[in-house]
Coordinates of C-alpha atoms and ligand atoms in Angstrom, one line a residue:
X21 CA -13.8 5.5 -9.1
X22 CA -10.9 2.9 -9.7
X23 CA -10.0 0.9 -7.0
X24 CA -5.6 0.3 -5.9
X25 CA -5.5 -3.0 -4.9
X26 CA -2.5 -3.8 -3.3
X27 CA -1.3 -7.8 -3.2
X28 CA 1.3 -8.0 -1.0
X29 CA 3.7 -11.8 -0.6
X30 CA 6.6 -12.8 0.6
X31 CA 9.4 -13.5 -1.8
X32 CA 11.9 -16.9 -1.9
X33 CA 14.7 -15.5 -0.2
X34 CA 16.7 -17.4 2.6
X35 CA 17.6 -17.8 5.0
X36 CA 15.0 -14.0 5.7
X37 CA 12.0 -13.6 3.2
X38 CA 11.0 -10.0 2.1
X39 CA 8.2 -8.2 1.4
X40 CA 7.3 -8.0 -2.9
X41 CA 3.9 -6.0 -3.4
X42 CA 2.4 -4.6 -6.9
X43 CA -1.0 -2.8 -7.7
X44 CA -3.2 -4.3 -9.2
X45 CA -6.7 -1.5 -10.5
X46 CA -10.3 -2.4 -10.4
X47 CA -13.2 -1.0 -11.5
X48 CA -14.6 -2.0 -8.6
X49 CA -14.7 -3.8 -5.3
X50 CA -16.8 -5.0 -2.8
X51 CA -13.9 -5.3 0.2
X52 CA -14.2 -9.2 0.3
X53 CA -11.6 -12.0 0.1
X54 CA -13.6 -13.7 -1.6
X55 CA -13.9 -10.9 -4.3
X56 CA -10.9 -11.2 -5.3
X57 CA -9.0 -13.5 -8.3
X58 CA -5.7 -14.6 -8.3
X59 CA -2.7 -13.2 -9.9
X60 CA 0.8 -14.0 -10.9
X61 CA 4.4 -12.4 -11.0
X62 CA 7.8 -13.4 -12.1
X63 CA 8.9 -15.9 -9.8
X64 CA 12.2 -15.7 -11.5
X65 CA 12.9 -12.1 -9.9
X66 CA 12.0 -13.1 -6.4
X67 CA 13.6 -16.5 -5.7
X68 CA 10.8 -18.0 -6.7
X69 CA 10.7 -20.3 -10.2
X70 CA 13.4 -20.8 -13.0
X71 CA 13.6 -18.2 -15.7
X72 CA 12.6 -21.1 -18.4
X73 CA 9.0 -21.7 -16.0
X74 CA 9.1 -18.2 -14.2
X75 CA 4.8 -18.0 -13.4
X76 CA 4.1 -17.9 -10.1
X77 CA 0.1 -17.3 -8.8
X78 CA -0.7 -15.0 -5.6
X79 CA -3.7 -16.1 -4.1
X80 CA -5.4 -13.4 -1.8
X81 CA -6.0 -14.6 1.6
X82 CA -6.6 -11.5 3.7
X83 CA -7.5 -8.2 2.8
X84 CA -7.5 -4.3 4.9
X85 CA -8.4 -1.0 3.6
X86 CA -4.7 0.6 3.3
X87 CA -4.3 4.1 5.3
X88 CA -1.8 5.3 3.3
X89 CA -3.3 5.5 -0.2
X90 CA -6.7 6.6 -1.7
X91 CA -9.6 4.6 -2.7
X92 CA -7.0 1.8 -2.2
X93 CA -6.5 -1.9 -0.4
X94 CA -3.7 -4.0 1.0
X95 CA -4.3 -8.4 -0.2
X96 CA -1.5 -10.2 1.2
X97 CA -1.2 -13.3 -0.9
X98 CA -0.1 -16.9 -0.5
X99 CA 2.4 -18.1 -3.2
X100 CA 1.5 -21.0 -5.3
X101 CA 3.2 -22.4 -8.2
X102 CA 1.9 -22.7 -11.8
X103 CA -0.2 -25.9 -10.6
X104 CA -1.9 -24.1 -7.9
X105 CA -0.1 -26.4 -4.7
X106 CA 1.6 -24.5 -2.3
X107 CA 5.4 -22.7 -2.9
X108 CA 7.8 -23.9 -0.6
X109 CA 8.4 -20.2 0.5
X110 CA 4.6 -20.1 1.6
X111 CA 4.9 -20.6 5.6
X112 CA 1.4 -20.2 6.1
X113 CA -0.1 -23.5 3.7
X114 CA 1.7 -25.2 6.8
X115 CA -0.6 -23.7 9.4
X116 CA -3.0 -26.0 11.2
X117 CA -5.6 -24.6 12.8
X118 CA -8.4 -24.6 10.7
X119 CA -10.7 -24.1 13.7
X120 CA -9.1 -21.0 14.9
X121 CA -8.6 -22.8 18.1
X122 CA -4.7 -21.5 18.3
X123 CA -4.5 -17.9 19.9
X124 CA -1.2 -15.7 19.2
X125 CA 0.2 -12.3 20.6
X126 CA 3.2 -11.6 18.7
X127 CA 5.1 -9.0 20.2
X128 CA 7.3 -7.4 17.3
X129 CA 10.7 -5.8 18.2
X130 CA 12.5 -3.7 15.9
X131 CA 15.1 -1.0 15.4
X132 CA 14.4 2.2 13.8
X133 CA 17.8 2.5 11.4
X134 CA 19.3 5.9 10.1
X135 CA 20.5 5.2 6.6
X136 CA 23.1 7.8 6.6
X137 CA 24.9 6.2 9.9
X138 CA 24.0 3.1 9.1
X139 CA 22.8 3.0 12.8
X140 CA 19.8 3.0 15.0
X141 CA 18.0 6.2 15.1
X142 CA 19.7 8.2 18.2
X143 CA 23.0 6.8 17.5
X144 CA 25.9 10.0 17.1
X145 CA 27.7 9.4 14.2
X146 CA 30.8 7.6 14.6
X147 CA 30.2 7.4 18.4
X148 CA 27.7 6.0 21.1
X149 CA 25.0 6.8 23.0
X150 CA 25.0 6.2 26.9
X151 CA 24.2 2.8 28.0
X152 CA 21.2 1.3 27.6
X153 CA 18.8 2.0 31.1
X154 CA 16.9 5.4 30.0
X155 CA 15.7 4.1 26.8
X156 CA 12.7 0.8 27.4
X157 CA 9.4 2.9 27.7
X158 CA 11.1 6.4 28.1
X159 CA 9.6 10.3 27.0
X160 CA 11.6 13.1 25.6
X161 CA 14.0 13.8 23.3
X162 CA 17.2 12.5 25.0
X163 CA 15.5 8.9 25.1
X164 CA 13.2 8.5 22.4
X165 CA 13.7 8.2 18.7
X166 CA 11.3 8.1 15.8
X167 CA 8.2 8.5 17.8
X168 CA 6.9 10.4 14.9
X169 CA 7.0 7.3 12.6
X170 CA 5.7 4.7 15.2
X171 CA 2.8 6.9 16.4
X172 CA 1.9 7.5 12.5
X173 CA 2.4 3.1 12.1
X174 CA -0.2 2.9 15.1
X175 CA -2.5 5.2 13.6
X176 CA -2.5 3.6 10.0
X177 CA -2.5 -0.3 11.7
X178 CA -5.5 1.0 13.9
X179 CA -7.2 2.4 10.4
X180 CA -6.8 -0.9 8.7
X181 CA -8.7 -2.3 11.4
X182 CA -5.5 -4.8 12.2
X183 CA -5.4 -5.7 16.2
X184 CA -2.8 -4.2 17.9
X185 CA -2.4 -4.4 21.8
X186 CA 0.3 -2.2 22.5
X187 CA 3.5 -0.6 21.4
X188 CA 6.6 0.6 23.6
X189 CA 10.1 1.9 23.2
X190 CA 12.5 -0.6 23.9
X191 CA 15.5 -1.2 25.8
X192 CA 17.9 -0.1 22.8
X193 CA 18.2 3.0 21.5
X194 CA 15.7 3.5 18.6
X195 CA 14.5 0.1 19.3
X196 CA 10.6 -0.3 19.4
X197 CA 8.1 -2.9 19.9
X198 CA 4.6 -3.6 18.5
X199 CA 1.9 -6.4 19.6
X200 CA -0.5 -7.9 17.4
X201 CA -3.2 -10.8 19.2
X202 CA -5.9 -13.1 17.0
X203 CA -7.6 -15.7 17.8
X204 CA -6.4 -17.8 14.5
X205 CA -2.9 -18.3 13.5
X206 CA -3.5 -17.7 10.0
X207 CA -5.0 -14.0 10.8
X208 CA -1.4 -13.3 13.2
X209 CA 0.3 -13.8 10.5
X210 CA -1.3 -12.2 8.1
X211 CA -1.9 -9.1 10.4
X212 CA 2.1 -9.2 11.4
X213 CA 3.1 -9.3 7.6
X214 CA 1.1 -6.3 6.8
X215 CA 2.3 -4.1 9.8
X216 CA 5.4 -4.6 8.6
X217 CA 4.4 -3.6 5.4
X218 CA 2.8 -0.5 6.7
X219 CA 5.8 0.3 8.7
X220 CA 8.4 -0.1 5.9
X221 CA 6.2 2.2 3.7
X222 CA 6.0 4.9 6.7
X223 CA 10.3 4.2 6.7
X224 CA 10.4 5.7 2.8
X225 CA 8.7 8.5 3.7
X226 CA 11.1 9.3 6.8
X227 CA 14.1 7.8 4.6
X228 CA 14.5 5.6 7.8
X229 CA 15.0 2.3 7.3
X230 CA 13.4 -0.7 9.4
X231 CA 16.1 -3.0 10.8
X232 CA 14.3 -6.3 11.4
X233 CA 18.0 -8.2 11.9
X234 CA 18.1 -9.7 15.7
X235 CA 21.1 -8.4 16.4
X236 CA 22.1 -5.5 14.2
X237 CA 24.9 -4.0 17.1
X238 CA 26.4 -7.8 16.7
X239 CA 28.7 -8.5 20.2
X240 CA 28.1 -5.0 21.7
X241 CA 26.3 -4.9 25.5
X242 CA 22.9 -4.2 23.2
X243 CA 19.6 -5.5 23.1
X244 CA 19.0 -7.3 20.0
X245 CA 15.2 -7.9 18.5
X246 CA 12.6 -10.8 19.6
X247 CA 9.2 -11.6 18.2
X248 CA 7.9 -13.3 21.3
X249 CA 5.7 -16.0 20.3
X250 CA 2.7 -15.8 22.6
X251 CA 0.5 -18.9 22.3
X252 CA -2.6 -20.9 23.7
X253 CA -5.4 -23.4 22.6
X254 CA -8.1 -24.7 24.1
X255 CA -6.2 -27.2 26.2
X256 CA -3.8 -23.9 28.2
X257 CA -6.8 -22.1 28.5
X258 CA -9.0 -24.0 30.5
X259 CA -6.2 -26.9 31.7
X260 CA -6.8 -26.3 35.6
X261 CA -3.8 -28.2 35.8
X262 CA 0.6 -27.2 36.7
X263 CA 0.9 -31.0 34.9
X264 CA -0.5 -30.0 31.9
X265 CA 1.4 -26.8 31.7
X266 CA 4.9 -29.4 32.5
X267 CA 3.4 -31.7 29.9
X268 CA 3.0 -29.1 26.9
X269 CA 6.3 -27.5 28.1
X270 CA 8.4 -30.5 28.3
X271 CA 6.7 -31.3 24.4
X272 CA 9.1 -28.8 23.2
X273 CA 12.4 -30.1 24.7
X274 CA 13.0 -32.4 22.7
X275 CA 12.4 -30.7 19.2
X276 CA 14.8 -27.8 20.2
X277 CA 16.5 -27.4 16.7
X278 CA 12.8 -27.9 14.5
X279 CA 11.8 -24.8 16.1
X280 CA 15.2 -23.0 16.1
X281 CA 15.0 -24.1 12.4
X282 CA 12.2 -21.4 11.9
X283 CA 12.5 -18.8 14.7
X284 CA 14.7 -16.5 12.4
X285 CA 18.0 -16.3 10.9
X286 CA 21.3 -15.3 13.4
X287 CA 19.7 -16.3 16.6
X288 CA 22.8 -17.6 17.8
X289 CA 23.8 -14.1 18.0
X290 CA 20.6 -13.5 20.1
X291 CA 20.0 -16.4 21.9
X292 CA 23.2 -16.1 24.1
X293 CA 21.8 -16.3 27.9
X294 CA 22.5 -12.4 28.4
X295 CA 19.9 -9.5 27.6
X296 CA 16.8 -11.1 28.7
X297 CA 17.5 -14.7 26.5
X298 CA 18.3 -18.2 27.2
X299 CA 20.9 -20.0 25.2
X300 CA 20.1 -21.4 22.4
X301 CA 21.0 -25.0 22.8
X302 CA 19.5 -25.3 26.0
X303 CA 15.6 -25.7 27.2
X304 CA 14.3 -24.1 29.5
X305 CA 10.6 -23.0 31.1
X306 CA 9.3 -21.5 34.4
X307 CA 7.2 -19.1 35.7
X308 CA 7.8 -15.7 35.2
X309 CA 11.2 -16.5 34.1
X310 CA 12.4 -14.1 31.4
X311 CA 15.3 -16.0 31.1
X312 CA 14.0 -19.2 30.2
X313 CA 12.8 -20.4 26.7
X314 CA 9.3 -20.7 27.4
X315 CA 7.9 -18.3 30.3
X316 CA 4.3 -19.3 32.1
X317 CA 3.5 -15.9 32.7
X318 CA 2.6 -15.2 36.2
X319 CA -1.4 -14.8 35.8
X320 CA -1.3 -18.7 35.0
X321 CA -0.7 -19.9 38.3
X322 CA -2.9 -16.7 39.8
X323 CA -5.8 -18.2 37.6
X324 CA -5.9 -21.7 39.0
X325 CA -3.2 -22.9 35.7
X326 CA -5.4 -21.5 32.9
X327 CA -4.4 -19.4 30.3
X328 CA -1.0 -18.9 28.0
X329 CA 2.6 -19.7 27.3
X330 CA 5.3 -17.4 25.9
X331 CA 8.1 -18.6 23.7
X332 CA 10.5 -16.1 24.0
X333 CA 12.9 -17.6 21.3
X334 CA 11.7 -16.6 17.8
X335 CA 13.1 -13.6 16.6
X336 CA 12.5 -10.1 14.9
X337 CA 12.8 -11.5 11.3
X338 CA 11.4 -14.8 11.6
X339 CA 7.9 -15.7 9.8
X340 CA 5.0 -15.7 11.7
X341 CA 3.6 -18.1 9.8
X342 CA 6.6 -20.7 10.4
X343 CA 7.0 -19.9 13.8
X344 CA 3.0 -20.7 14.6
X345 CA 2.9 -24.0 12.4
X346 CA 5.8 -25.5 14.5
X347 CA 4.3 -24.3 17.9
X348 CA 1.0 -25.6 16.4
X349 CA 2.3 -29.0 15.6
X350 CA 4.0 -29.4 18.4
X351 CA 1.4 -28.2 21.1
X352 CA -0.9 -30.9 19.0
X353 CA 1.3 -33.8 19.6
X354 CA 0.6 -33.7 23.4
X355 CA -2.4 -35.8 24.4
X356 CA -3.7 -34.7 27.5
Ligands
ADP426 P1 5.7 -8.9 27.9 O1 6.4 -7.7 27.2 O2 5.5 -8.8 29.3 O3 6.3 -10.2 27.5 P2 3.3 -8.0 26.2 O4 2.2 -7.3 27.0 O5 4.2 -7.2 25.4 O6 4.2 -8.9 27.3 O7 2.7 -9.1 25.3 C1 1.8 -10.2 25.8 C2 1.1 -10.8 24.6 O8 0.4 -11.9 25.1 C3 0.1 -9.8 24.0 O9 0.3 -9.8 22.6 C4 -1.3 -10.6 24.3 O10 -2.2 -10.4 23.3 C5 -0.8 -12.0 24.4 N1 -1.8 -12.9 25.0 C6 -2.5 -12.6 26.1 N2 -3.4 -13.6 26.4 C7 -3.2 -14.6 25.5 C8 -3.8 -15.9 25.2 N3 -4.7 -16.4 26.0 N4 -3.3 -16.5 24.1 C9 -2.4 -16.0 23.3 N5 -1.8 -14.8 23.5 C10 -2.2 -14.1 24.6
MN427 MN1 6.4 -7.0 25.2
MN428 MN1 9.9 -6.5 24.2
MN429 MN1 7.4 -10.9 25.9

């Protein structure tokens, strides 16, 4: 039976990149990377290459079996250009950690957006709900939103065999939140990228669209959407140490705007010291501090300084990919 192969990449857009994905059919295949041969796509309709030159080449870097489709597969891609170097949309060439030795726990915020109210899910039309209060981790139908379509996202993320910790309503209405852990950055990434796909897909059937903006309500008292970047290497996890945890900490102060660069488009809008955020000029870390940038999460101390930090700055529509190689780079700069 023919086999639906899936490639999935990110397109050239900025300052957000999307999703592009086409099927490719097989004969056959034996469910390995490895397996599989590159392929190309206009470049010229993504952002990607001049019309005159518009080749681009998808080379598959990770593949799942996809949930929603028979006999079928999801291969997200790298982009390359015609010469087979890295595209300069292609975050994840820029990842190093060839050793796997970087862990990350993304924690994924979103809103659940009804297209017809151009609103979150939950949202009266032409009105307001009540405050926010009954809506972060809440049951029933006064509260919760959508749980139809997230349940169905677990299910299919579980059946692809992608990692997901956890997923809770958030503190918005129709706002919810998904975690993703690997040991590799590379595999975070990829694994964030295609439950985002999953999820969008799940949206068409619903007609509810997935609002990945980190601040969709703008100045109103509302949440707006993180992708908490959580983060360790060999060095946090056996460091023994509050000085190394100051050390690696105080490594980020003074590349503030690099990373802002890449944590996601708008975060000024986010990142305003209100709603759980610090600003985003300053720098800031501490232990359980959920206002700071960068919180040591209280099991740190509790396990004699061993274990993980949590940049709470990146947001819903940043890259993965972007946001690990800068925490990557810089974490790697500190000799301890
Ligand atoms: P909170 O909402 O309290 O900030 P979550 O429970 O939503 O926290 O997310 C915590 C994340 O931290 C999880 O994704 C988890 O996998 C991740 N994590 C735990 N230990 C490590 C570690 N050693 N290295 C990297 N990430 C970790
Ligand atoms: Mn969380
Ligand atoms: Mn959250
Ligand atoms: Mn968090």
């Amino acid at each position: 039976m023919a086999v639906k192969l899936e490639y999935v990449w990110l397109d050239g857009y900025k300052p957000t990149q999307s999703l592009r994905s086409k099927t490719k059919i097989e004969k056959e295949f034996s469910g390995k990377v490895a397996d599989l041969s590159n392929w190309s796509f206009d470049g010229s309709s993504t952002e990607q290459a001049p019309g005159g030159s518009s080749d681009c080449l998808l080379k598959p870097v990770y593949v799942v079996p996809d949930p929603q489709r028979k006999s079928a597969y999801l291969v997200m891609c790298e982009v390359l250009n015609s010469d087979g170097t890295p595209h300069e949309s292609n975050g994840r060439a820029l990842i190093e950690d060839d050793d796997n030795d970087f862990w990350f726990g993304f924690e994924q915020e979103y809103f659940l957006w009804d297209n017809k109210t151009n609103r979150p899910l939950g949202f009266p039309a032409g009105g307001f709900p009540s405050p926010q209060g009954p809506y972060y981790c809440s049951v029933g139908a006064a509260n919760a939103y959508g749980r139809n379509i997230i349940e169905e996202h677990l299910d299919v993320c579980l059946e692809a065999g992608l990692n997901v910790e956890g997923i809770n309503a958030e503190v918005a209405t129709g706002q919810w939140e998904f975690q993703i852990f690997s040991k590799g950055a590379k595999g975070a990434g990829d694994q964030i990228w295609i439950a985002r796909y999953l999820l969008e897909r799940i949206g068409e059937k619903y007609g509810v669209s997935i609002n990945w903006h980190c601040k969709p309500l703008g100045s109103l008292d509302w949440n707006g959407s993180g992708m908490h970047a959580n983060f360790s290497n060999t060095l946090l996890r056996t460091a023994g140490s509050k000085a190394i945890f100051d050390k690696v900490c105080e490594a980020f102060r003074p590349v503030v705007k690099e990373h802002i660069d890449v944590y996601g488009a708008d975060n000024h809008l986010r990142l305003t010291g209100k709603h759980e955020t610090a600003s985003i000029m300053d720098f800031s870390y501490g232990v359980s501090d959920r206002g700071a940038s960068i919180r040591i999460p209280v099991g740190v101390p509790a396990n004699g300084w061993k274990g993980y930090l949590e940049d709470r700055r990146p947001n819903s529509a940043a890259d993965p990919y972007k946001v690990a190689a800068r925490i990557i780079k810089t974490v790697k700069s500190v000799k301890a």
